[in-house]
mmCIF file of C-alpha atoms in Angstrom:
data_model
loop_
_atom_site.group_PDB
_atom_site.id
_atom_site.type_symbol
_atom_site.label_atom_id
_atom_site.label_comp_id
_atom_site.label_asym_id
_atom_site.label_seq_id
_atom_site.Cartn_x
_atom_site.Cartn_y
_atom_site.Cartn_z
ATOM 1 C CA UNK Q 849 9.622 15.691 5.044
ATOM 2 C CA UNK Q 850 12.992 14.049 5.362
ATOM 3 C CA UNK Q 851 15.477 16.807 4.674
ATOM 4 C CA UNK Q 852 14.116 18.452 1.541
ATOM 5 C CA UNK Q 853 12.339 15.284 0.361
ATOM 6 C CA UNK Q 854 8.555 15.228 0.236
ATOM 7 C CA UNK Q 855 7.666 11.754 1.531
ATOM 8 C CA UNK Q 856 4.737 9.920 -0.052
ATOM 9 C CA UNK Q 857 3.423 6.671 1.390
ATOM 10 C CA UNK Q 858 2.037 4.910 -1.669
ATOM 11 C CA UNK Q 859 -0.049 2.324 0.248
ATOM 12 C CA UNK Q 860 -2.018 2.777 3.463
ATOM 13 C CA UNK Q 861 -5.216 0.949 4.390
ATOM 14 C CA UNK Q 862 -6.853 1.069 7.851
ATOM 15 C CA UNK Q 863 -8.227 -2.439 8.396
ATOM 16 C CA UNK Q 864 -11.736 -3.022 9.677
ATOM 17 C CA UNK Q 865 -11.203 -6.311 11.482
ATOM 18 C CA UNK Q 866 -13.751 -5.649 14.197
ATOM 19 C CA UNK Q 867 -15.759 -8.626 15.491
ATOM 20 C CA UNK Q 868 -18.733 -7.435 13.458
ATOM 21 C CA UNK Q 869 -16.762 -7.454 10.205
ATOM 22 C CA UNK Q 870 -14.606 -10.558 10.713
ATOM 23 C CA UNK Q 871 -15.505 -13.760 8.902
ATOM 24 C CA UNK Q 872 -15.797 -16.382 11.683
ATOM 25 C CA UNK Q 873 -14.917 -19.142 9.202
ATOM 26 C CA UNK Q 874 -11.591 -17.509 8.342
ATOM 27 C CA UNK Q 875 -9.754 -17.624 11.671
ATOM 28 C CA UNK Q 876 -6.664 -19.134 10.066
ATOM 29 C CA UNK Q 877 -6.437 -16.271 7.578
ATOM 30 C CA UNK Q 878 -7.023 -13.686 10.269
ATOM 31 C CA UNK Q 879 -4.257 -15.152 12.393
ATOM 32 C CA UNK Q 880 -1.953 -15.106 9.357
ATOM 33 C CA UNK Q 881 -2.641 -11.400 8.823
ATOM 34 C CA UNK Q 882 -1.819 -10.619 12.454
ATOM 35 C CA UNK Q 883 1.309 -12.752 12.192
ATOM 36 C CA UNK Q 884 2.306 -10.705 9.145
ATOM 37 C CA UNK Q 885 2.002 -7.533 11.224
ATOM 38 C CA UNK Q 886 4.192 -9.004 13.964
ATOM 39 C CA UNK Q 887 6.746 -10.237 11.443
ATOM 40 C CA UNK Q 888 6.864 -6.895 9.657
ATOM 41 C CA UNK Q 889 7.379 -5.054 12.929
ATOM 42 C CA UNK Q 890 10.078 -7.261 14.397
ATOM 43 C CA UNK Q 891 11.033 -7.927 17.986
ATOM 44 C CA UNK Q 892 13.425 -4.981 18.281
ATOM 45 C CA UNK Q 893 10.595 -2.440 18.117
ATOM 46 C CA UNK Q 894 7.925 -3.708 20.534
ATOM 47 C CA UNK Q 895 6.412 -0.232 20.854
ATOM 48 C CA UNK Q 896 5.275 -0.449 17.214
ATOM 49 C CA UNK Q 897 3.548 -3.824 17.655
ATOM 50 C CA UNK Q 898 -0.197 -3.666 17.969
ATOM 51 C CA UNK Q 899 -1.848 -5.868 20.572
ATOM 52 C CA UNK Q 900 -4.447 -8.337 19.376
ATOM 53 C CA UNK Q 901 -7.247 -6.097 20.644
ATOM 54 C CA UNK Q 902 -5.753 -3.079 18.863
ATOM 55 C CA UNK Q 903 -5.216 -4.949 15.611
ATOM 56 C CA UNK Q 904 -8.515 -6.835 15.523
ATOM 57 C CA UNK Q 905 -10.580 -3.674 15.624
ATOM 58 C CA UNK Q 906 -12.186 -1.213 13.282
ATOM 59 C CA UNK Q 907 -8.845 0.531 13.118
ATOM 60 C CA UNK Q 908 -9.405 4.301 13.147
ATOM 61 C CA UNK Q 909 -8.472 6.242 10.051
ATOM 62 C CA UNK Q 910 -7.350 8.933 12.481
ATOM 63 C CA UNK Q 911 -4.822 6.569 14.077
ATOM 64 C CA UNK Q 912 -3.304 5.740 10.699
ATOM 65 C CA UNK Q 913 -3.182 9.439 9.832
ATOM 66 C CA UNK Q 914 -1.337 10.192 13.071
ATOM 67 C CA UNK Q 915 1.089 7.325 12.451
ATOM 68 C CA UNK Q 916 1.943 8.912 9.110
ATOM 69 C CA UNK Q 917 1.921 12.642 9.712
ATOM 70 C CA UNK Q 918 2.543 13.028 13.463
ATOM 71 C CA UNK Q 919 4.578 9.985 14.484
ATOM 72 C CA UNK Q 920 6.475 9.781 11.165
ATOM 73 C CA UNK Q 921 7.707 12.195 8.528
ATOM 74 C CA UNK Q 922 5.216 11.399 5.781
ATOM 75 C CA UNK Q 923 3.636 14.317 3.911
ATOM 76 C CA UNK Q 924 1.119 12.636 1.600
ATOM 77 C CA UNK Q 925 -0.404 9.135 1.534
ATOM 78 C CA UNK Q 926 -2.493 7.021 -0.817
ATOM 79 C CA UNK Q 927 -5.413 5.176 0.783
ATOM 80 C CA UNK Q 928 -6.083 1.863 -0.958
ATOM 81 C CA UNK Q 929 -9.654 0.669 -0.538
ATOM 82 C CA UNK Q 930 -9.736 -3.107 0.001
ATOM 83 C CA UNK Q 931 -12.454 -5.691 -0.713
ATOM 84 C CA UNK Q 932 -13.378 -8.373 1.832
ATOM 85 C CA UNK Q 933 -10.302 -10.571 1.053
ATOM 86 C CA UNK Q 934 -12.043 -13.634 2.414
ATOM 87 C CA UNK Q 935 -11.467 -12.862 6.079
ATOM 88 C CA UNK Q 936 -14.033 -10.061 6.366
ATOM 89 C CA UNK Q 937 -17.767 -9.865 5.783
ATOM 90 C CA UNK Q 938 -17.580 -6.523 3.985
ATOM 91 C CA UNK Q 939 -14.789 -4.257 2.760
ATOM 92 C CA UNK Q 940 -11.573 -4.485 4.765
ATOM 93 C CA UNK Q 941 -11.071 -0.804 3.895
ATOM 94 C CA UNK Q 942 -14.369 0.690 2.773
ATOM 95 C CA UNK Q 943 -13.990 3.121 -0.159
ATOM 96 C CA UNK Q 944 -16.906 5.244 1.070
ATOM 97 C CA UNK Q 945 -15.410 5.701 4.525
ATOM 98 C CA UNK Q 946 -11.995 6.314 2.985
ATOM 99 C CA UNK Q 947 -13.475 8.975 0.718
ATOM 100 C CA UNK Q 948 -15.187 10.691 3.645
ATOM 101 C CA UNK Q 949 -11.920 10.786 5.588
ATOM 102 C CA UNK Q 950 -10.001 11.991 2.545
ATOM 103 C CA UNK Q 951 -12.581 14.788 2.144
ATOM 104 C CA UNK Q 952 -11.697 15.960 5.664
ATOM 105 C CA UNK Q 953 -7.973 16.013 4.810
ATOM 106 C CA UNK Q 954 -7.774 16.592 1.034
ATOM 107 C CA UNK Q 955 -4.190 17.869 1.156
ATOM 108 C CA UNK Q 956 -2.938 14.758 2.948
ATOM 109 C CA UNK Q 957 -4.508 11.870 1.021
ATOM 110 C CA UNK Q 958 -5.147 10.425 -2.393
ATOM 111 C CA UNK Q 959 -7.625 7.555 -2.819
ATOM 112 C CA UNK Q 960 -7.755 4.353 -4.849
ATOM 113 C CA UNK Q 961 -11.152 2.792 -5.477
ATOM 114 C CA UNK Q 962 -11.719 -0.962 -5.521
ATOM 115 C CA UNK Q 963 -14.251 -3.551 -6.702
ATOM 116 C CA UNK Q 964 -15.466 -6.613 -4.827
ATOM 117 C CA UNK Q 965 -17.334 -8.727 -7.358
ATOM 118 C CA UNK Q 966 -16.214 -11.128 -10.106
ATOM 119 C CA UNK Q 967 -19.241 -10.151 -12.224
ATOM 120 C CA UNK Q 968 -17.902 -7.863 -14.937
ATOM 121 C CA UNK Q 969 -20.873 -5.515 -15.365
ATOM 122 C CA UNK Q 970 -21.369 -5.249 -11.614
ATOM 123 C CA UNK Q 971 -17.683 -4.446 -11.028
ATOM 124 C CA UNK Q 972 -17.752 -1.737 -13.682
ATOM 125 C CA UNK Q 973 -20.910 -0.302 -12.111
ATOM 126 C CA UNK Q 974 -19.187 -0.217 -8.706
ATOM 127 C CA UNK Q 975 -16.249 1.655 -10.191
ATOM 128 C CA UNK Q 976 -18.491 4.116 -12.019
ATOM 129 C CA UNK Q 977 -20.390 4.881 -8.808
ATOM 130 C CA UNK Q 978 -17.197 5.529 -6.878
ATOM 131 C CA UNK Q 979 -15.794 7.832 -9.555
ATOM 132 C CA UNK Q 980 -19.089 9.721 -9.706
ATOM 133 C CA UNK Q 981 -19.477 10.017 -5.937
ATOM 134 C CA UNK Q 982 -15.990 11.095 -4.862
ATOM 135 C CA UNK Q 983 -12.537 11.950 -6.215
ATOM 136 C CA UNK Q 984 -10.662 8.808 -7.255
ATOM 137 C CA UNK Q 985 -6.931 8.828 -8.011
ATOM 138 C CA UNK Q 986 -6.496 5.185 -8.963
ATOM 139 C CA UNK Q 987 -7.889 1.650 -8.795
ATOM 140 C CA UNK Q 988 -6.748 -1.097 -6.421
ATOM 141 C CA UNK Q 989 -7.301 -4.676 -7.591
ATOM 142 C CA UNK Q 990 -6.876 -8.108 -6.022
ATOM 143 C CA UNK Q 991 -6.402 -11.077 -8.358
ATOM 144 C CA UNK Q 992 -8.987 -13.136 -6.452
ATOM 145 C CA UNK Q 993 -12.480 -12.831 -5.054
ATOM 146 C CA UNK Q 994 -13.769 -14.585 -1.967
ATOM 147 C CA UNK Q 995 -17.321 -15.711 -1.396
ATOM 148 C CA UNK Q 996 -19.131 -18.787 -0.108
ATOM 149 C CA UNK Q 997 -15.973 -19.986 1.630
ATOM 150 C CA UNK Q 998 -14.113 -20.169 -1.686
ATOM 151 C CA UNK Q 999 -11.437 -18.097 -3.342
ATOM 152 C CA UNK Q 1000 -11.562 -17.686 -7.100
ATOM 153 C CA UNK Q 1001 -8.613 -16.243 -8.988
ATOM 154 C CA UNK Q 1002 -8.638 -14.175 -12.165
ATOM 155 C CA UNK Q 1003 -5.945 -12.916 -14.526
ATOM 156 C CA UNK Q 1004 -5.117 -9.361 -15.488
ATOM 157 C CA UNK Q 1005 -4.755 -10.463 -19.111
ATOM 158 C CA UNK Q 1006 -8.191 -12.087 -19.162
ATOM 159 C CA UNK Q 1007 -10.557 -10.826 -21.839
ATOM 160 C CA UNK Q 1008 -13.857 -11.501 -20.052
ATOM 161 C CA UNK Q 1009 -13.248 -9.577 -16.815
ATOM 162 C CA UNK Q 1010 -9.961 -7.709 -16.626
ATOM 163 C CA UNK Q 1011 -9.918 -6.117 -20.079
ATOM 164 C CA UNK Q 1012 -13.428 -4.580 -19.885
ATOM 165 C CA UNK Q 1013 -12.731 -3.371 -16.342
ATOM 166 C CA UNK Q 1014 -9.444 -1.746 -17.370
ATOM 167 C CA UNK Q 1015 -11.127 -0.191 -20.393
ATOM 168 C CA UNK Q 1016 -13.776 1.272 -18.111
ATOM 169 C CA UNK Q 1017 -11.143 2.596 -15.701
ATOM 170 C CA UNK Q 1018 -9.296 4.247 -18.581
ATOM 171 C CA UNK Q 1019 -12.490 5.778 -19.971
ATOM 172 C CA UNK Q 1020 -13.366 7.119 -16.511
ATOM 173 C CA UNK Q 1021 -10.067 8.988 -16.417
ATOM 174 C CA UNK Q 1022 -8.191 6.658 -14.065
ATOM 175 C CA UNK Q 1023 -4.494 6.476 -14.873
ATOM 176 C CA UNK Q 1024 -3.077 4.394 -12.007
ATOM 177 C CA UNK Q 1025 -3.987 0.745 -11.406
ATOM 178 C CA UNK Q 1026 -2.408 -1.013 -8.420
ATOM 179 C CA UNK Q 1027 -2.479 -4.816 -8.373
ATOM 180 C CA UNK Q 1028 -1.731 -6.948 -5.317
ATOM 181 C CA UNK Q 1029 0.910 -9.513 -6.242
ATOM 182 C CA UNK Q 1030 3.362 -11.893 -4.571
ATOM 183 C CA UNK Q 1031 1.631 -12.296 -1.204
ATOM 184 C CA UNK Q 1032 -0.683 -15.293 -1.503
ATOM 185 C CA UNK Q 1033 -4.109 -15.117 0.113
ATOM 186 C CA UNK Q 1034 -5.567 -18.625 0.509
ATOM 187 C CA UNK Q 1035 -8.009 -20.190 -0.228
ATOM 188 C CA UNK Q 1036 -7.532 -18.542 -3.618
ATOM 189 C CA UNK Q 1037 -5.155 -20.389 -5.978
ATOM 190 C CA UNK Q 1038 -1.523 -19.413 -5.503
ATOM 191 C CA UNK Q 1039 -1.063 -18.908 -9.249
ATOM 192 C CA UNK Q 1040 -3.427 -15.932 -9.226
ATOM 193 C CA UNK Q 1041 -0.781 -13.939 -7.339
ATOM 194 C CA UNK Q 1042 2.027 -14.484 -9.851
ATOM 195 C CA UNK Q 1043 3.160 -11.764 -12.254
ATOM 196 C CA UNK Q 1044 2.852 -13.732 -15.494
ATOM 197 C CA UNK Q 1045 -0.387 -11.959 -16.469
ATOM 198 C CA UNK Q 1046 1.046 -8.432 -16.617
ATOM 199 C CA UNK Q 1047 2.831 -8.226 -19.962
ATOM 200 C CA UNK Q 1048 -0.288 -8.194 -22.157
ATOM 201 C CA UNK Q 1049 -2.194 -5.425 -20.301
ATOM 202 C CA UNK Q 1050 0.995 -3.360 -20.025
ATOM 203 C CA UNK Q 1051 1.161 -3.378 -23.812
ATOM 204 C CA UNK Q 1052 -2.592 -3.112 -24.390
ATOM 205 C CA UNK Q 1053 -2.976 -0.093 -22.083
ATOM 206 C CA UNK Q 1054 0.123 2.090 -22.509
ATOM 207 C CA UNK Q 1055 -1.795 5.071 -21.112
ATOM 208 C CA UNK Q 1056 -2.229 3.331 -17.739
ATOM 209 C CA UNK Q 1057 0.391 3.128 -15.006
ATOM 210 C CA UNK Q 1058 0.333 -0.321 -13.400
ATOM 211 C CA UNK Q 1059 1.718 -0.733 -9.880
ATOM 212 C CA UNK Q 1060 2.827 -4.131 -8.583
ATOM 213 C CA UNK Q 1061 1.929 -3.890 -4.908
ATOM 214 C CA UNK Q 1062 4.424 -5.768 -2.711
ATOM 215 C CA UNK Q 1063 6.849 -5.372 -5.627
ATOM 216 C CA UNK Q 1064 6.416 -8.941 -6.789
ATOM 217 C CA UNK Q 1065 9.190 -9.897 -4.368
ATOM 218 C CA UNK Q 1066 8.261 -13.571 -4.504
ATOM 219 C CA UNK Q 1067 8.935 -13.406 -8.243
ATOM 220 C CA UNK Q 1068 11.931 -11.113 -8.113
ATOM 221 C CA UNK Q 1069 13.619 -11.949 -11.400
ATOM 222 C CA UNK Q 1070 10.343 -11.925 -13.337
ATOM 223 C CA UNK Q 1071 9.347 -8.616 -11.771
ATOM 224 C CA UNK Q 1072 12.730 -7.069 -12.533
ATOM 225 C CA UNK Q 1073 12.471 -8.191 -16.164
ATOM 226 C CA UNK Q 1074 8.975 -6.718 -16.500
ATOM 227 C CA UNK Q 1075 10.091 -3.408 -14.983
ATOM 228 C CA UNK Q 1076 13.027 -3.242 -17.377
ATOM 229 C CA UNK Q 1077 10.774 -3.790 -20.412
ATOM 230 C CA UNK Q 1078 7.750 -1.677 -19.505
ATOM 231 C CA UNK Q 1079 8.053 1.968 -18.505
ATOM 232 C CA UNK Q 1080 4.388 2.097 -17.476
ATOM 233 C CA UNK Q 1081 5.037 -0.475 -14.747
ATOM 234 C CA UNK Q 1082 5.946 0.534 -11.194
ATOM 235 C CA UNK Q 1083 6.826 -1.436 -8.066
ATOM 236 C CA UNK Q 1084 5.251 -0.353 -4.802
ATOM 237 C CA UNK Q 1085 7.528 -1.506 -2.000
ATOM 238 C CA UNK Q 1086 4.899 -2.299 0.628
ATOM 239 C CA UNK Q 1087 6.094 -5.264 2.753
ATOM 240 C CA UNK Q 1088 9.523 -5.054 1.080
ATOM 241 C CA UNK Q 1089 10.259 -1.955 3.170
ATOM 242 C CA UNK Q 1090 9.608 -3.956 6.338
ATOM 243 C CA UNK Q 1091 12.596 -6.089 5.334
ATOM 244 C CA UNK Q 1092 14.792 -3.038 5.906
ATOM 245 C CA UNK Q 1093 13.981 -3.483 9.603
ATOM 246 C CA UNK Q 1094 13.571 -7.249 10.054
ATOM 247 C CA UNK Q 1095 15.489 -8.818 7.137
ATOM 248 C CA UNK Q 1096 18.035 -6.248 5.953
ATOM 249 C CA UNK Q 1097 19.918 -8.688 3.738
ATOM 250 C CA UNK Q 1098 16.709 -9.553 1.846
ATOM 251 C CA UNK Q 1099 15.872 -5.854 1.582
ATOM 252 C CA UNK Q 1100 19.242 -5.132 -0.017
ATOM 253 C CA UNK Q 1101 18.832 -7.955 -2.523
ATOM 254 C CA UNK Q 1102 15.278 -7.049 -3.554
ATOM 255 C CA UNK Q 1103 15.777 -3.298 -3.723
ATOM 256 C CA UNK Q 1104 19.175 -3.597 -5.400
ATOM 257 C CA UNK Q 1105 17.857 -6.007 -8.027
ATOM 258 C CA UNK Q 1106 14.889 -3.792 -8.871
ATOM 259 C CA UNK Q 1107 17.021 -0.665 -8.866
ATOM 260 C CA UNK Q 1108 19.429 -2.257 -11.308
ATOM 261 C CA UNK Q 1109 16.585 -3.328 -13.580
ATOM 262 C CA UNK Q 1110 14.643 -0.086 -13.898
ATOM 263 C CA UNK Q 1111 16.094 2.705 -11.788
ATOM 264 C CA UNK Q 1112 14.404 4.533 -8.925
ATOM 265 C CA UNK Q 1113 11.916 6.255 -11.240
ATOM 266 C CA UNK Q 1114 9.729 3.133 -11.154
ATOM 267 C CA UNK Q 1115 9.986 2.372 -7.421
ATOM 268 C CA UNK Q 1116 7.763 3.728 -4.623
ATOM 269 C CA UNK Q 1117 7.906 3.513 -0.842
ATOM 270 C CA UNK Q 1118 4.845 2.114 0.929
ATOM 271 C CA UNK Q 1119 4.201 1.097 4.535
ATOM 272 C CA UNK Q 1120 0.834 -0.642 4.283
ATOM 273 C CA UNK Q 1121 -0.215 1.075 7.534
ATOM 274 C CA UNK Q 1122 -1.759 -0.191 9.714
ATOM 275 C CA UNK Q 1123 -0.029 -3.462 8.769
ATOM 276 C CA UNK Q 1124 3.280 -1.696 9.502
ATOM 277 C CA UNK Q 1125 4.006 1.541 11.310
ATOM 278 C CA UNK Q 1126 5.828 3.953 8.966
ATOM 279 C CA UNK Q 1127 8.387 5.311 11.450
ATOM 280 C CA UNK Q 1128 10.823 2.373 11.769
ATOM 281 C CA UNK Q 1129 10.732 1.810 7.997
ATOM 282 C CA UNK Q 1130 11.610 5.423 7.240
ATOM 283 C CA UNK Q 1131 14.230 5.531 9.976
ATOM 284 C CA UNK Q 1132 15.928 2.483 8.457
ATOM 285 C CA UNK Q 1133 15.986 4.119 5.011
ATOM 286 C CA UNK Q 1134 17.263 7.520 6.108
ATOM 287 C CA UNK Q 1135 20.706 7.763 4.513
ATOM 288 C CA UNK Q 1136 20.460 4.084 3.519
ATOM 289 C CA UNK Q 1137 23.329 2.470 1.633
ATOM 290 C CA UNK Q 1138 23.701 -1.133 0.501
ATOM 291 C CA UNK Q 1139 26.114 -3.068 2.731
ATOM 292 C CA UNK Q 1140 29.354 -3.889 0.971
ATOM 293 C CA UNK Q 1141 28.890 -7.622 1.421
ATOM 294 C CA UNK Q 1142 25.461 -7.426 -0.271
ATOM 295 C CA UNK Q 1143 26.956 -5.461 -3.163
ATOM 296 C CA UNK Q 1144 29.535 -8.171 -3.660
ATOM 297 C CA UNK Q 1145 27.152 -11.100 -3.128
ATOM 298 C CA UNK Q 1146 24.379 -9.878 -5.438
ATOM 299 C CA UNK Q 1147 26.304 -7.739 -7.906
ATOM 300 C CA UNK Q 1148 24.572 -4.532 -6.852
ATOM 301 C CA UNK Q 1149 25.564 -0.952 -7.456
ATOM 302 C CA UNK Q 1150 25.410 1.523 -4.588
ATOM 303 C CA UNK Q 1151 22.205 3.506 -4.170
ATOM 304 C CA UNK Q 1152 22.471 7.302 -4.441
ATOM 305 C CA UNK Q 1153 20.808 10.129 -2.541
ATOM 306 C CA UNK Q 1154 18.861 11.082 -5.664
ATOM 307 C CA UNK Q 1155 17.502 7.527 -5.910
ATOM 308 C CA UNK Q 1156 16.478 7.518 -2.252
ATOM 309 C CA UNK Q 1157 14.511 10.751 -2.802
ATOM 310 C CA UNK Q 1158 12.724 9.271 -5.802
ATOM 311 C CA UNK Q 1159 11.764 6.120 -3.892
ATOM 312 C CA UNK Q 1160 10.589 8.083 -0.847
ATOM 313 C CA UNK Q 1161 8.303 10.360 -2.811
ATOM 314 C CA UNK Q 1162 9.516 11.642 -6.148
ATOM 315 C CA UNK Q 1163 8.208 8.735 -8.192
ATOM 316 C CA UNK Q 1164 4.789 8.714 -6.506
ATOM 317 C CA UNK Q 1165 4.434 12.460 -7.000
ATOM 318 C CA UNK Q 1166 5.240 12.063 -10.685
ATOM 319 C CA UNK Q 1167 2.806 9.234 -11.414
ATOM 320 C CA UNK Q 1168 -0.013 11.113 -9.668
ATOM 321 C CA UNK Q 1169 0.783 14.463 -11.266
ATOM 322 C CA UNK Q 1170 1.366 16.169 -7.923
ATOM 323 C CA UNK Q 1171 3.822 19.056 -7.544
ATOM 324 C CA UNK Q 1172 5.991 18.310 -4.517
ATOM 325 C CA UNK Q 1173 6.661 21.908 -3.527
ATOM 326 C CA UNK Q 1174 2.967 22.747 -3.700
ATOM 327 C CA UNK Q 1175 2.046 19.627 -1.716
ATOM 328 C CA UNK Q 1176 4.520 20.597 1.010
ATOM 329 C CA UNK Q 1177 3.214 24.156 1.074
ATOM 330 C CA UNK Q 1178 -0.398 23.035 1.507
ATOM 331 C CA UNK Q 1179 0.300 20.883 4.584
ATOM 332 C CA UNK Q 1180 2.752 23.203 6.300
ATOM 333 C CA UNK Q 1181 1.243 24.334 9.571
ATOM 334 C CA UNK Q 1182 -1.842 22.122 9.449
ATOM 335 C CA UNK Q 1183 -3.082 20.256 12.539
ATOM 336 C CA UNK Q 1184 -0.867 17.240 11.870
ATOM 337 C CA UNK Q 1185 2.194 19.415 11.272
ATOM 338 C CA UNK Q 1186 1.588 21.303 14.506
ATOM 339 C CA UNK Q 1187 1.098 18.073 16.447
ATOM 340 C CA UNK Q 1188 4.332 16.647 15.020
ATOM 341 C CA UNK Q 1189 6.172 19.793 16.107
ATOM 342 C CA UNK Q 1190 5.141 19.125 19.710
ATOM 343 C CA UNK Q 1191 7.411 16.073 19.604
ATOM 344 C CA UNK Q 1192 5.008 13.722 21.378
ATOM 345 C CA UNK Q 1193 4.696 11.200 18.570
ATOM 346 C CA UNK Q 1194 4.201 8.060 20.659
ATOM 347 C CA UNK Q 1195 3.678 5.019 18.362
ATOM 348 C CA UNK Q 1196 0.008 4.421 17.604
ATOM 349 C CA UNK Q 1197 -0.706 7.197 20.074
ATOM 350 C CA UNK Q 1198 -4.214 7.875 18.788
ATOM 351 C CA UNK Q 1199 -5.544 4.358 19.232
ATOM 352 C CA UNK Q 1200 -3.840 4.010 22.608
ATOM 353 C CA UNK Q 1201 -4.630 7.413 24.092
ATOM 354 C CA UNK Q 1202 -7.784 8.224 22.090
ATOM 355 C CA UNK Q 1203 -6.907 11.904 22.188
ATOM 356 C CA UNK Q 1204 -7.563 14.229 19.239
ATOM 357 C CA UNK Q 1205 -4.819 15.609 17.027
ATOM 358 C CA UNK Q 1206 -3.251 18.687 18.578
ATOM 359 C CA UNK Q 1207 -4.393 17.871 22.135
ATOM 360 C CA UNK Q 1208 -1.196 16.290 23.359
ATOM 361 C CA UNK Q 1209 -0.200 17.899 26.649
#
């Protein structure tokens, strides 16, 4: 917790980028992903930068958990399963492995399923199997699929694929659908990552909460307009929160614009761990206020303490139907909480020391 705020990380995803799972024909994409990690971490915090060997590994779920609950002040996190994304042979974050880890720590994690096929019936069958096999709290989608060295985009307002899949998700009891937007993943077409396909499904499925992952920052004005019009749309601030550390002026503009459009009740903190370590992001936001020059330059209003609490956890708790006080009670005194109390939260300590939680001298 930060003060009396229950902190929820709305996007975490341990990457499996081990040699066995990497696509050898996608070296350029793999290098771009590592560059994104370095950029998001910044040069002022070298201790949070993963080496190439650390990053290009089957990154341990345990190391991400420690980064959240031991080395940072996160209380609850949402694991997003990820398909192959073109630079892996199989899932980047396997939903089955994520579910097994979540089962070991049910009070610390929620889980979003995913699908990795553009074939409608097959995708629905994948989703059904995941919902039947383990608890699922949402669905994570990418607007492109990668196979045979190609990337093929699809639209969330499409009637042949997206609509039947969303109908199935709704009928299976899923209420939260997170969609990767803004950050382009070649070789898929850039247009697939725009936000111009959201309005129709937002209206067609009012019972679903849609989350724009990465907050649509590359389409800031369009995203802000959508958030203002649709109360079932949320912005997950993965990647945007890294700007608080490495590009504070951009962070102020993006967050201030979104805050002015919809209020904090539609905005959620996310680190994207292991792409970013949560600690420097949360430290930068503790007591955060917009700089006066940014207020004047972008016409912002000052953020309040209530709004910071909503962004850090209140909104995510609400959309997932989780009681914050009960969530805090359940994790108080667990192994992660005890390890954090020891005060030896060295960045990425688990992957570097390979010592179990609670066994820190």
